[in-house]
Amino acid sequence: SVEVVRTLEHDPSLFTQGLQVVGDEIYESTGRVGSSVVQRRPLGGGEPAVTVAMAGDEFGEGLAVTPDTLWTLTWQKGIAHNRDPQTLEVRSEVPYEGEGWGLCSDGTALVMGDGSDTLTFRDPTTFEPTGRVSVTSGGTPVTRLNELECADGSVLANVWMTDEIVRIDPATGQVTAIYDAGQLQQPRPADPDAVLNGIAALPDSGNVL
């Protein structure tokens, strides 16, 4: 289970996909074709410091911040954006095979999900794939891995359309814990898009957002 230790205001119109905390700021990418955006805003609340719209035909997905780059995914367009982490403007684009779902950085490699049971490791500079692992729980593949967060040597993942967050050993792909987040924000809005998505580790706290 999970315990709520603090709540933060969030724009309900944003369909959260990628989420990461860096210092005292939150980076967020959102979905929906025609209204996807990337934002950087104060962790403590307030207006975004920067908001950049994605192209009208792009459905934004996961993101990962490295020391010099913000990477953002698109769901079905097969394009990763290399962005300036301060201005959020696109510097270059890299194509990839399949769909883009979740993305995180473990400090050495990027870890990307495509909605299946597979996590792909990528070079943080070139975005080229460097390896893959299949995620299993008790020997059974775990599919629909959505937003990802690299934290403390593990990968946390929302399981799409469920209340479960799984903790994954990236070396073996084995699920080492399953968290039930079903009690968060109850009752939930009737909107079918009001599902759990977006995980961000809070530095030096052991907590996640």
PDB file of C-alpha atoms in Angstrom, residues 85 112 182:
ATOM      1  CA  PRO A  85      16.282  21.350 -20.311  1.00  0.00           C
ATOM      2  CA  MET A 112      12.181   3.153 -22.172  1.00  0.00           C
ATOM      3  CA  GLY A 182      -6.022   2.314  -5.292  1.00  0.00           C
TER       4      GLY A 182
END
